[in-house]
Coordinates of C-alpha atoms in Angstrom, one line a residue:
Chain A
M82 CA 0.1 0.0 0.2
L83 CA 1.2 3.4 -1.0
R84 CA 1.0 6.2 1.4
G85 CA 4.0 8.3 0.8
T86 CA 2.5 12.0 0.6
F87 CA 3.3 15.7 1.0
T88 CA 5.0 16.5 4.6
R89 CA 2.4 13.3 6.1
R90 CA 4.5 10.0 6.6
G91 CA 3.2 6.4 5.0
A92 CA 4.2 3.2 4.5
L93 CA 5.0 1.2 1.5
S94 CA 5.8 -2.5 0.6
A95 CA 7.4 -2.4 -2.4
A96 CA 8.8 -5.3 -4.6
A97 CA 11.4 -5.3 -6.8
G98 CA 10.4 -4.8 -10.6
V99 CA 8.6 -2.6 -12.6
V100 CA 5.3 -1.8 -14.1
G101 CA 3.5 -1.4 -16.8
A102 CA 3.5 1.4 -19.9
G103 CA 2.4 5.3 -19.2
V104 CA 5.5 7.5 -18.9
T105 CA 8.8 7.0 -20.4
V106 CA 11.8 8.7 -18.8
R107 CA 15.1 8.7 -19.8
L108 CA 17.8 9.4 -17.5
A109 CA 20.6 11.1 -18.5
D110 CA 24.2 10.9 -16.8
A111 CA 25.1 12.9 -14.2
A112 CA 26.9 15.6 -16.2
T113 CA 23.6 16.9 -17.7
P114 CA 21.7 19.9 -16.2
H115 CA 19.1 17.7 -14.6
A116 CA 21.4 15.0 -13.0
S117 CA 21.8 16.0 -9.0
H118 CA 25.6 16.8 -9.8
Q119 CA 26.2 14.9 -6.2
H120 CA 29.1 12.9 -5.1
G121 CA 28.0 10.2 -2.6
G122 CA 25.4 12.4 -1.3
V123 CA 27.4 15.5 -1.0
P124 CA 26.3 18.3 -3.4
A125 CA 29.2 19.0 -5.8
A126 CA 29.2 22.1 -5.1
T127 CA 29.0 24.7 -2.0
V128 CA 26.3 27.3 -2.1
D129 CA 27.6 30.9 -3.9
P130 CA 28.8 33.3 -1.0
E131 CA 27.1 36.0 -3.2
V132 CA 24.1 34.1 -3.0
N133 CA 23.9 34.8 0.5
G134 CA 26.1 37.5 1.1
F135 CA 28.1 35.7 3.9
D136 CA 30.8 32.8 3.4
P137 CA 31.1 30.1 6.2
S138 CA 34.9 30.1 5.2
V139 CA 35.2 34.1 5.9
I140 CA 33.1 33.5 9.1
L141 CA 35.8 31.1 10.3
R142 CA 38.2 33.8 10.9
D143 CA 35.7 37.2 11.1
F144 CA 36.4 38.9 14.3
D145 CA 34.6 42.1 15.4
R146 CA 36.3 44.3 17.9
G147 CA 33.8 47.0 17.0
K148 CA 34.6 50.8 17.2
T149 CA 36.9 51.5 20.2
R150 CA 38.2 54.2 22.2
K151 CA 39.8 55.3 25.5
L152 CA 38.1 56.3 27.9
A153 CA 39.0 58.4 31.2
G154 CA 41.2 55.8 33.3
G155 CA 42.1 53.9 30.7
R156 CA 39.4 51.6 30.0
T157 CA 38.2 50.9 26.8
L158 CA 34.6 50.8 25.4
R159 CA 33.9 49.0 22.4
E160 CA 30.5 49.9 20.6
W161 CA 28.2 47.8 17.8
E162 CA 25.3 48.5 15.7
I163 CA 23.7 45.2 15.3
V164 CA 20.4 45.2 13.0
A165 CA 17.9 42.3 12.8
S166 CA 16.0 41.9 9.6
D167 CA 14.3 38.8 7.3
K168 CA 16.5 37.3 4.7
D169 CA 16.6 33.9 2.4
I170 CA 19.5 32.2 2.7
E171 CA 20.6 29.1 0.9
V172 CA 21.8 26.4 3.5
I173 CA 22.2 23.8 0.8
P174 CA 22.5 24.1 -2.9
G175 CA 18.9 24.8 -4.3
V176 CA 17.3 25.2 -0.8
R177 CA 16.1 28.6 0.3
Y178 CA 15.5 28.9 4.2
A179 CA 13.6 32.3 5.4
A180 CA 15.9 32.7 7.9
W181 CA 16.0 36.0 10.4
T182 CA 19.7 37.3 10.6
Y183 CA 21.7 39.8 13.0
N184 CA 23.8 42.5 10.2
G185 CA 22.5 40.0 7.1
R186 CA 24.2 36.9 8.2
V187 CA 23.7 33.3 9.9
P188 CA 25.5 33.2 12.3
G189 CA 25.7 37.0 13.2
P190 CA 29.0 38.6 13.7
T191 CA 31.5 37.4 16.1
L192 CA 31.8 40.3 19.0
R193 CA 35.1 40.0 20.5
A194 CA 36.1 42.0 23.4
R195 CA 39.2 41.8 26.4
E196 CA 37.8 41.3 30.1
G197 CA 37.1 44.5 31.5
D198 CA 36.2 46.2 28.7
L199 CA 32.7 48.4 28.5
L200 CA 30.3 47.0 25.5
R201 CA 27.5 49.0 24.3
I202 CA 25.3 47.4 21.8
R203 CA 23.0 49.2 19.7
F204 CA 20.1 46.8 18.4
I205 CA 18.0 48.2 15.7
N206 CA 15.0 46.0 15.1
A207 CA 14.2 45.8 11.6
G208 CA 12.4 42.5 11.2
T209 CA 8.8 41.5 11.0
H210 CA 8.8 40.4 14.6
P211 CA 9.8 41.7 18.3
H212 CA 13.8 40.3 19.0
T213 CA 16.0 40.9 21.5
I214 CA 19.6 40.2 21.9
H215 CA 20.3 38.4 25.2
F216 CA 24.1 37.9 26.1
H217 CA 25.6 35.1 27.9
G218 CA 27.5 36.7 30.8
I219 CA 27.9 38.7 33.9
H220 CA 25.2 41.9 33.4
S221 CA 22.2 43.5 35.1
A222 CA 18.8 42.1 34.6
V223 CA 17.6 45.2 32.7
M224 CA 20.6 44.7 30.2
D225 CA 19.9 40.8 29.6
G226 CA 17.7 41.0 26.5
T227 CA 14.6 39.2 28.3
P228 CA 11.5 39.6 27.8
G229 CA 9.3 41.4 30.7
V230 CA 12.9 42.3 32.2
G231 CA 14.2 46.3 31.2
P232 CA 13.1 47.2 27.7
G233 CA 12.3 43.4 27.3
E234 CA 11.2 42.6 23.5
I235 CA 12.1 45.1 21.2
E236 CA 9.1 46.0 18.7
V237 CA 9.5 46.0 15.1
G238 CA 10.9 49.3 14.0
K239 CA 12.8 50.0 17.5
E240 CA 16.2 50.2 19.3
F241 CA 17.5 49.5 22.2
T242 CA 21.4 49.8 23.4
Y243 CA 22.8 47.2 25.7
E244 CA 25.5 48.2 28.2
F245 CA 27.7 46.2 30.4
E246 CA 31.3 45.2 31.2
A247 CA 32.8 42.6 29.5
R248 CA 33.1 39.1 31.8
P249 CA 33.9 36.5 32.5
A250 CA 36.5 35.9 29.9
G251 CA 35.3 33.0 27.6
L252 CA 33.5 31.8 25.0
H253 CA 30.1 32.9 25.1
L254 CA 27.0 33.4 22.9
Y255 CA 24.5 36.1 22.2
H256 CA 20.9 35.4 20.7
C257 CA 17.5 36.3 20.6
H258 CA 15.0 35.5 23.8
A259 CA 11.5 37.0 22.3
M260 CA 9.3 34.0 22.5
P261 CA 8.8 31.5 21.0
L262 CA 12.3 31.2 22.0
A263 CA 13.4 28.1 19.8
T264 CA 11.7 29.5 16.8
H265 CA 13.4 32.7 17.4
I266 CA 17.0 30.8 17.9
A267 CA 16.4 28.3 15.2
K268 CA 15.6 30.7 12.3
G269 CA 19.0 32.3 12.7
L270 CA 19.4 35.0 15.2
Y271 CA 22.4 33.8 17.4
G272 CA 26.4 34.5 17.2
T273 CA 29.3 34.0 19.1
F274 CA 30.7 36.2 22.0
I275 CA 33.9 36.1 22.9
I276 CA 35.8 37.9 26.1
D277 CA 39.6 37.4 26.0
P278 CA 41.3 36.6 29.1
P279 CA 43.0 40.2 30.0
E280 CA 46.2 38.3 29.6
G281 CA 45.3 36.9 26.1
R282 CA 45.9 33.7 25.0
A283 CA 48.8 32.1 23.1
A284 CA 49.4 33.2 19.4
A285 CA 47.1 31.0 17.2
D286 CA 45.1 30.5 13.7
E287 CA 42.2 30.9 15.4
L288 CA 38.6 29.3 13.9
V289 CA 34.9 29.9 14.9
M290 CA 32.7 26.8 14.2
V291 CA 29.2 27.6 15.0
Q292 CA 27.1 24.4 14.7
N293 CA 23.6 24.6 13.4
A294 CA 20.8 23.6 12.0
F295 CA 17.8 24.3 10.0
D296 CA 14.0 22.7 10.1
T297 CA 13.3 23.4 6.3
D298 CA 9.6 21.6 6.2
F299 CA 9.0 23.1 9.8
D300 CA 7.9 19.8 11.4
D301 CA 10.3 20.4 14.3
D302 CA 12.7 18.4 13.3
N303 CA 15.6 19.5 11.4
E304 CA 16.4 18.6 8.1
V305 CA 20.1 20.0 7.4
Y306 CA 22.9 20.4 9.7
A307 CA 25.9 22.6 8.9
V308 CA 29.1 24.7 10.7
N309 CA 28.5 28.2 9.9
T310 CA 25.5 27.7 8.1
V311 CA 26.0 25.7 4.8
A312 CA 25.6 21.8 4.8
F313 CA 28.5 20.4 3.5
H314 CA 30.4 23.5 2.8
F315 CA 33.8 22.4 4.7
M316 CA 33.8 19.5 1.9
H317 CA 34.3 21.9 -0.6
E318 CA 36.1 24.6 0.9
P319 CA 38.8 22.6 3.2
V320 CA 39.6 24.9 6.4
R321 CA 43.3 25.3 5.4
V322 CA 45.7 25.1 8.2
R323 CA 49.7 25.3 8.6
R324 CA 51.4 22.3 9.6
D325 CA 52.6 22.4 13.4
E326 CA 51.1 25.6 14.0
L327 CA 48.5 25.8 17.0
V328 CA 45.0 25.8 15.8
R329 CA 42.5 27.3 18.6
I330 CA 38.9 26.3 17.6
Y331 CA 35.8 28.4 19.0
L332 CA 33.3 25.5 19.0
V333 CA 29.5 26.6 19.7
N334 CA 26.5 24.3 19.5
I335 CA 23.5 26.4 18.6
V336 CA 21.1 23.6 17.1
E337 CA 17.6 23.6 18.5
L338 CA 15.1 20.7 18.3
D339 CA 18.1 18.2 18.9
P340 CA 19.0 17.8 22.8
I341 CA 22.9 17.1 22.1
N342 CA 25.6 17.6 19.2
S343 CA 29.2 16.8 19.1
F344 CA 32.6 17.3 17.0
H345 CA 35.1 15.1 16.0
V346 CA 38.6 15.3 14.1
H347 CA 40.3 13.0 12.3
G348 CA 44.2 11.8 13.0
N349 CA 44.4 13.9 15.7
F350 CA 43.5 15.2 19.0
F351 CA 42.5 18.3 20.9
H352 CA 42.7 19.8 24.1
R353 CA 39.6 20.9 25.5
Y354 CA 38.9 24.1 27.6
P355 CA 35.1 24.2 28.6
T356 CA 33.5 27.6 27.6
G357 CA 37.2 28.8 27.6
T358 CA 37.0 30.1 31.1
S359 CA 39.6 28.1 32.5
A360 CA 43.6 28.0 31.2
E361 CA 43.8 24.5 32.4
P362 CA 42.1 22.0 29.8
T363 CA 39.9 19.3 31.4
E364 CA 40.4 16.9 28.6
Y365 CA 42.5 15.4 25.9
T366 CA 40.5 13.8 23.4
D367 CA 39.2 13.6 19.7
T368 CA 35.3 13.9 20.3
V369 CA 33.5 16.3 22.3
I370 CA 30.1 16.1 23.1
Q371 CA 27.8 19.8 23.5
G372 CA 24.3 20.3 24.5
Q373 CA 22.5 23.1 23.4
G374 CA 24.2 26.5 23.9
Q375 CA 27.3 24.5 25.2
R376 CA 30.7 26.0 24.2
D377 CA 34.1 24.9 23.9
V378 CA 37.6 26.3 23.3
L379 CA 39.6 23.5 21.2
E380 CA 43.7 23.6 20.8
L381 CA 45.4 20.9 18.5
R382 CA 48.5 21.3 15.7
F383 CA 48.3 19.0 13.2
P384 CA 51.5 16.9 12.5
S385 CA 51.2 16.1 9.4
T386 CA 50.1 17.8 5.9
G387 CA 47.2 16.4 3.8
L388 CA 43.5 16.1 4.2
Y389 CA 41.4 15.6 7.8
M390 CA 38.1 15.5 8.0
F391 CA 36.0 16.6 11.1
H392 CA 32.4 16.0 11.4
A393 CA 29.7 15.6 14.5
H394 CA 29.9 12.2 15.7
K395 CA 26.2 11.9 15.9
T396 CA 26.9 10.6 12.5
E397 CA 23.1 11.1 11.5
F398 CA 24.1 15.3 11.7
A399 CA 27.1 14.4 9.3
A400 CA 25.2 12.7 6.3
L401 CA 22.9 15.8 6.9
G402 CA 25.6 18.1 6.0
W403 CA 27.9 18.9 9.2
M404 CA 30.9 17.4 7.7
G405 CA 34.2 18.8 6.3
F406 CA 37.5 19.0 5.7
F407 CA 40.8 20.7 7.2
E408 CA 43.4 20.8 4.8
V409 CA 47.3 20.9 6.3
A410 CA 50.1 22.5 4.2
E411 CA 53.2 23.4 5.0
Chain B
M232 CA 35.7 12.6 -9.5
K233 CA 33.3 12.4 -11.9
A234 CA 30.1 10.4 -10.5
P235 CA 29.5 7.3 -12.7
V236 CA 27.8 7.5 -15.7
A237 CA 23.9 6.2 -15.0
V238 CA 22.2 5.6 -18.1
A239 CA 18.7 3.9 -17.6
L240 CA 15.2 3.6 -19.7
L241 CA 12.7 3.7 -17.2
V242 CA 9.0 3.0 -18.1
V243 CA 6.7 3.9 -15.1
A244 CA 3.1 2.9 -15.1
L245 CA 0.9 5.8 -14.4
A246 CA -2.8 4.9 -14.3
A247 CA -5.1 8.2 -13.7
G248 CA -6.2 8.5 -10.4
C249 CA -3.9 5.8 -8.8
G250 CA -1.7 6.7 -5.9
A251 CA -1.5 9.1 -2.9
G252 CA -2.5 12.7 -2.8
G253 CA -4.9 14.4 -4.0
P254 CA -5.7 17.4 -5.1
G255 CA -3.5 20.6 -4.4
E256 CA -0.6 18.1 -2.6
L257 CA 3.1 17.2 -4.0
A258 CA 3.2 13.4 -3.3
V259 CA 5.1 10.3 -4.4
T260 CA 2.6 8.0 -6.2
Q261 CA 4.5 5.2 -6.9
T262 CA 8.2 3.6 -5.2
T263 CA 9.6 0.8 -7.2
L264 CA 12.8 -1.0 -6.3
Q265 CA 15.7 -2.3 -8.8
P266 CA 18.8 -4.0 -8.0
R267 CA 20.9 -0.8 -6.1
A268 CA 18.3 1.8 -6.7
F269 CA 14.8 3.0 -5.9
T270 CA 12.3 4.8 -8.3
L271 CA 9.9 7.4 -7.3
V272 CA 7.3 8.8 -9.2
L273 CA 6.4 12.5 -7.7
R274 CA 3.4 13.9 -9.0
N275 CA 2.6 17.8 -8.6
G276 CA -1.0 18.0 -7.5
S277 CA -0.1 21.9 -6.6
D278 CA -0.9 25.0 -8.9
E279 CA 2.9 26.1 -8.5
V280 CA 5.8 25.0 -10.2
V281 CA 8.0 22.8 -8.1
R282 CA 11.8 22.2 -8.1
V283 CA 13.4 19.0 -6.7
A284 CA 16.7 20.0 -4.8
Q285 CA 18.0 17.3 -2.6
A286 CA 17.0 13.5 -1.7
I287 CA 17.4 12.0 1.8
V288 CA 17.4 8.2 2.4
N289 CA 17.1 7.2 6.1
D290 CA 18.7 10.8 7.0
A291 CA 21.3 11.1 5.2
F292 CA 21.4 13.1 1.5
V293 CA 21.9 11.0 -1.5
D294 CA 22.6 11.1 -5.3
F295 CA 19.5 11.3 -7.0
F296 CA 18.9 11.5 -11.2
A297 CA 15.9 12.9 -13.4
S298 CA 15.2 13.7 -16.6
A299 CA 13.6 17.2 -15.0
R300 CA 14.2 18.5 -11.5
T301 CA 11.4 21.1 -12.3
I302 CA 7.8 19.7 -12.5
P303 CA 5.1 22.0 -13.7
P304 CA 1.6 21.9 -12.0
G305 CA -0.4 18.5 -12.9
D306 CA 2.8 17.0 -13.8
V307 CA 4.6 13.9 -13.3
E308 CA 8.3 13.0 -13.0
A309 CA 10.3 10.2 -12.2
F310 CA 13.4 10.6 -9.6
V311 CA 16.4 7.4 -9.7
V312 CA 18.0 7.6 -6.2
P313 CA 20.8 5.0 -6.7
Y314 CA 21.3 2.9 -3.0
H315 CA 22.4 -0.3 -2.7
W316 CA 19.4 -1.6 -0.2
I317 CA 19.4 -4.3 1.7
R318 CA 17.1 -6.9 1.9
G319 CA 14.1 -7.1 4.4
E320 CA 15.1 -3.8 5.9
N321 CA 13.0 -0.6 6.1
Y322 CA 13.7 2.5 4.1
E323 CA 12.5 6.0 4.5
I324 CA 12.8 8.5 1.0
R325 CA 12.5 12.1 1.0
L326 CA 12.8 14.4 -2.0
M327 CA 13.4 17.8 -0.9
T328 CA 12.6 21.0 -2.7
S329 CA 13.6 24.3 -3.2
T330 CA 11.6 25.7 -0.7
G331 CA 12.9 22.7 2.1
S332 CA 9.6 21.0 2.0
T333 CA 9.9 17.3 2.0
V334 CA 7.7 14.6 0.7
D335 CA 8.2 11.2 2.3
S336 CA 7.9 7.5 1.0
E337 CA 8.2 4.6 2.9
I338 CA 9.5 0.9 2.0
D339 CA 8.6 -1.8 4.9
D340 CA 10.6 -5.3 4.2
A341 CA 12.7 -4.0 1.0
S342 CA 12.8 -6.8 -1.4

């Protein structure tokens, strides 16, 4: 019995062999415009960054330190302007998703400060729903971006300036906290918030990897998984690093609708610094599990050149887009 | 690496009114198994042009082939999904459109 239908699940008891006369379909080879242009399930190309207006590879190393000036007493003031807006983005070749964005990208800009800086974030809601920015960190209630507290939800066309001190040092998040919360996060309103310790960190090739996912058919289940939004992107555009150079990964899990996510690297091990709040690693491993909103700073060096895969070891997510390569060169 | 060349001629029965999906729906009306492949017939019962962008088998994106990926309203198209299926196991096959919508069909006890 056949019951497979649009947005509904059904069962089919199928048998091998084909059927009678009707429509004739000639299947051309993979090089024709109508073939899927995929290789083993991985699309043969990634999404053109021009389509989305942002590039997952650029997001890796794109740190926004804001406009800065020194205040009386020598303290640094950092100022940003963040605009929420609606935007269609392509999350896997050929598939558009109606996202909500901070500054036109998913994830939003990676905001970076030093512990003790004064931060001022002017938030403008140019979207079509009320939004906020809720920062993880230590700050007053009125600056928390929570509905019903302080300014609460910022209405469409309105703005609010959040102001607080950068603390504690570590790897944090910011995201919309308007209700319904899962929807406002899942549609793309999130970003990475890094507070460097006063003494800084050792020089490294630093990479921001935001694990995210998209429920493209609105069935409360994600269909597409990625790092920095575009599924399989780093299969085509490997993360290029140098042999023996210290690589520091700011790993964030912002996937909604699934309780856990994970990161695994091939041919190597890394030191794990949970939330980046301690100078001492807690683990030396090749796989880390993260719950929703969890973050880890990972440090590693590749001793040999070549291609090394990284992916979710929740392998369903890997096969649905969350996989890529490091390309290690001299 | 260039994908393997897959050339096949399929004859697919489409008896009027058979299969699932009423007016206004996008529906898989037939699913058949061949050695190392599934074939799905998708009927566009909606009043909009539909473009199939991706295929998923058991929660993994997979390759697929079709003579056309864009289906006008009221039309049908066959999609071949190369897959090394296992006798007696169950499969969920999804076609994903350019809007992210999905059309599902399931195979129980593949044989």
